Coordinates of C-alpha atoms in Angstrom, one line a residue:
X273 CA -9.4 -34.9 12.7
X274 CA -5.7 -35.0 14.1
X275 CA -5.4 -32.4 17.2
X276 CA -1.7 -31.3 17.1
X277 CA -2.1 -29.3 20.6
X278 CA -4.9 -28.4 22.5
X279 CA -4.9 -25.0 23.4
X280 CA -1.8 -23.9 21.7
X281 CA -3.6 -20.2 21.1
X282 CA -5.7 -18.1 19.6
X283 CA -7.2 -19.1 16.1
X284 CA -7.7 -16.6 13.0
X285 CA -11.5 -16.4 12.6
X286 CA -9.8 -17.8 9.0
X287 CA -8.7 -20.5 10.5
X288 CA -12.2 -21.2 12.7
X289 CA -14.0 -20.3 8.9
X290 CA -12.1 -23.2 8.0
X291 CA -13.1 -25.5 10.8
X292 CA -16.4 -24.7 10.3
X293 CA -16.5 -25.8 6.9
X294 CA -14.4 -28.7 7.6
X295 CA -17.6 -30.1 9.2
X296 CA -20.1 -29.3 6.9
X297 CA -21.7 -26.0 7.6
X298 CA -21.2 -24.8 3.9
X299 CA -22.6 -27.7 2.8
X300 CA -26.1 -28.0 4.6
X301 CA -28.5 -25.1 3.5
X302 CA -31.5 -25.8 5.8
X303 CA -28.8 -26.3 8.8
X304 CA -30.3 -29.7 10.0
X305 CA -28.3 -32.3 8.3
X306 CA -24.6 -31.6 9.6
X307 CA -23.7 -32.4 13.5
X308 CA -23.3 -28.3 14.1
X309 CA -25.0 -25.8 16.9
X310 CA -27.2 -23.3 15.9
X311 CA -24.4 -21.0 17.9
X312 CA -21.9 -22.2 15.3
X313 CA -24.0 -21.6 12.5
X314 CA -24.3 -17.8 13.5
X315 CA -20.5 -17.8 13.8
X316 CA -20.1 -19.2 10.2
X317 CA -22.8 -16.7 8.9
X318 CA -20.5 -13.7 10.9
X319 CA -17.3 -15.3 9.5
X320 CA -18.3 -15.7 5.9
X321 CA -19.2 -11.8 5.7
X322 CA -16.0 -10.9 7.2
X323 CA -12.1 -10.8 5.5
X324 CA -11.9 -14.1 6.7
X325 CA -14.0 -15.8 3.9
X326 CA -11.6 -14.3 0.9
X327 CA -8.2 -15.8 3.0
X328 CA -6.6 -18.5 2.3
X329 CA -3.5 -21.0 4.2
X330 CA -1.1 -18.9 2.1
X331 CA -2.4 -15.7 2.2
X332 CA -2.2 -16.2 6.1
X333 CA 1.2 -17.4 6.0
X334 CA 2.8 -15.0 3.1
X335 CA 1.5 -12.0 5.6
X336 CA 3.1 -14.1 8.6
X337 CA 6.4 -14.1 6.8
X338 CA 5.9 -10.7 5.2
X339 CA 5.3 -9.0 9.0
X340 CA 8.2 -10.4 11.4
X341 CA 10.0 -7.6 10.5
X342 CA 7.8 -5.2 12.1
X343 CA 8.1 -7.1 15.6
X344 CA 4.4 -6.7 16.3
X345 CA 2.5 -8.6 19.2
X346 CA 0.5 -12.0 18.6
X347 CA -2.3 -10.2 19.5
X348 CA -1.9 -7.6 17.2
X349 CA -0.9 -9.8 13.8
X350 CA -4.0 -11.9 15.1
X351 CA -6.6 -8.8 14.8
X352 CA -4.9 -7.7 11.6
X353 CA -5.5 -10.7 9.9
X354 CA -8.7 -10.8 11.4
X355 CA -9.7 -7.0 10.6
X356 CA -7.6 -6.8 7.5
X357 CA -7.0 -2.7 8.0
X358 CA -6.8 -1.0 4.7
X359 CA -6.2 2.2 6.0
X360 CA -4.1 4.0 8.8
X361 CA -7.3 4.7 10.6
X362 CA -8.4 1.6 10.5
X363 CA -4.6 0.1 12.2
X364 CA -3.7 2.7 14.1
X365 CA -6.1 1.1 17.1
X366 CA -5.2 -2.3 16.4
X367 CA -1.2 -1.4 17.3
X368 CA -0.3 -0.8 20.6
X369 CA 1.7 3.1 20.4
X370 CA 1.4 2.4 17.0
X371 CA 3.2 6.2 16.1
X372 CA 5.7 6.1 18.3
X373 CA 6.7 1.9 17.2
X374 CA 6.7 2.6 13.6
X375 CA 6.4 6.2 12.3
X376 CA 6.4 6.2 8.7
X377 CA 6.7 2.2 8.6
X378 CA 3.0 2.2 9.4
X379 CA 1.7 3.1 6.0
X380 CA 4.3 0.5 4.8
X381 CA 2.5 -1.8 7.2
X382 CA -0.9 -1.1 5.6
X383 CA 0.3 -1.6 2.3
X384 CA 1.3 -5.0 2.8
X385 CA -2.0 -5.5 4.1
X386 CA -3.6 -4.5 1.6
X387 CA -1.2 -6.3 -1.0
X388 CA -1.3 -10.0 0.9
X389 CA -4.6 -10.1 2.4
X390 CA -7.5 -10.6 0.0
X391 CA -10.2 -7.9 0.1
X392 CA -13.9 -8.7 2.2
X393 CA -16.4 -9.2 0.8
X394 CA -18.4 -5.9 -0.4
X395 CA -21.2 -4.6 1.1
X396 CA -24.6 -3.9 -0.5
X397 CA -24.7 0.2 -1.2
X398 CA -28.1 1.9 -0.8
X399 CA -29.5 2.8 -4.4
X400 CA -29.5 6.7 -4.8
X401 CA -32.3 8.9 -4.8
X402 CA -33.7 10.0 -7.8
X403 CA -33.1 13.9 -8.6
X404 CA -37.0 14.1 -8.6
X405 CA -37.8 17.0 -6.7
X406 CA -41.1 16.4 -4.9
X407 CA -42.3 18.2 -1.7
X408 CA -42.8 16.3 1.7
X409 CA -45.4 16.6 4.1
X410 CA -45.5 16.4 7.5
X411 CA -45.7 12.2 7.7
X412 CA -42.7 12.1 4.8
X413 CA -44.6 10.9 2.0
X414 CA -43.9 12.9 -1.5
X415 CA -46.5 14.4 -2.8
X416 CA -46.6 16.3 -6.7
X417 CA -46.7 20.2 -6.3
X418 CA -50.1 20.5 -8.0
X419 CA -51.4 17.8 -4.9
X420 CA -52.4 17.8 -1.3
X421 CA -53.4 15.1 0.9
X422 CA -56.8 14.4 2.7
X423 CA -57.0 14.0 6.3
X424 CA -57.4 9.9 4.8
X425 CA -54.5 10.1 3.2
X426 CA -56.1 10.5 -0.1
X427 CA -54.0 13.0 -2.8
X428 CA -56.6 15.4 -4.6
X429 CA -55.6 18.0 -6.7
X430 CA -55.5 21.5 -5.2
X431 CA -58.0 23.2 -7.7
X432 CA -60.3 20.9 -5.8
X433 CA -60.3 22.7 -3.0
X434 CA -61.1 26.1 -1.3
X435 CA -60.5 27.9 2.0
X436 CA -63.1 27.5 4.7
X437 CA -63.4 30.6 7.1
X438 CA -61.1 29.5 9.4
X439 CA -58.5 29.5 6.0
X440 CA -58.2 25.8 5.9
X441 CA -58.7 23.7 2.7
X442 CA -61.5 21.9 2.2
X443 CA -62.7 19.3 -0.5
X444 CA -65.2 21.2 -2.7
X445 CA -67.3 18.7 -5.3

């Protein structure tokens, strides 16, 4: 590996993705073969959940092109392409006066976002509920209508029980 300058400034968690891989980390499954810390492994696993895994050299520099128009800070193209914002929401933190710089520019701004930088990766969505209705008791386990639940946690059906005289059920054989 060539070092071109040491320190020249911040890296793109693409470009430290990159690094990463460029000594092995993809590469070794049980993590033991390649010459990298246990630190950077947790980095790598971070990185390759994030934007940064779906980027590319020209993605990076077509958005670096694309965005000198817009004058924005190194700091603030750094944590785009880091963050990749796909929403005014999600930029308007990310640029310093962000309204009062840009206006109506800044949905401009998330477009080309959106349009140069490649999507994350997507998350896993909770499966939905079933319609089922079923009542809960007190501990939140679902129980059938026609069922109640012993004080063992037993489900009996409730024409197997009757009212003792202080009007709770009981288990009658």
């Amino acid at each position: 590996m060539k070092i071109k300058e040491a320190n020249a400034g911040a890296l793109t968690n693409f470009e430290v993705l990159d690094f990463l891989r460029s000594r092995g980390a993809s590469k070794d499954p049980t993590r033991v073969i390649v010459p990298i810390a246990p630190s950077e492994f947790k980095v790598y696993d971070y990185l390759v959940e994030s934007a940064a895994c779906n980027q590319t050299k020209e993605h990076v520099k077509e958005f670096l092109e694309r965005c000198k128009s817009y004058k924005l800070a190194k700091a603030e193209v750094l944590n785009i392409i880091n963050l990749r914002p796909s929403a005014l929401v999600e930029i308007d933190p990310i640029i310093e006066e962000s309204e009062k710089r840009f206006g109506e520019q800044l949905e401009e701004l998330v477009n080309l976002v959106v349009e140069v930088l490649p999507e994350p990766p997507t998350q896993k969505l909770p499966e939905p509920e079933s319609n089922e209705v079923k009542e809960d008791t007190v501990d939140g386990k679902n129980m059938d209508e026609d069922k109640m639940e012993t004080e063992t946690g037993e489900q009996i059906d409730k024409d197997q029980t009757e009212p003792n005289e202080d009007g709770e059920q009981i288990v009658v054989s």
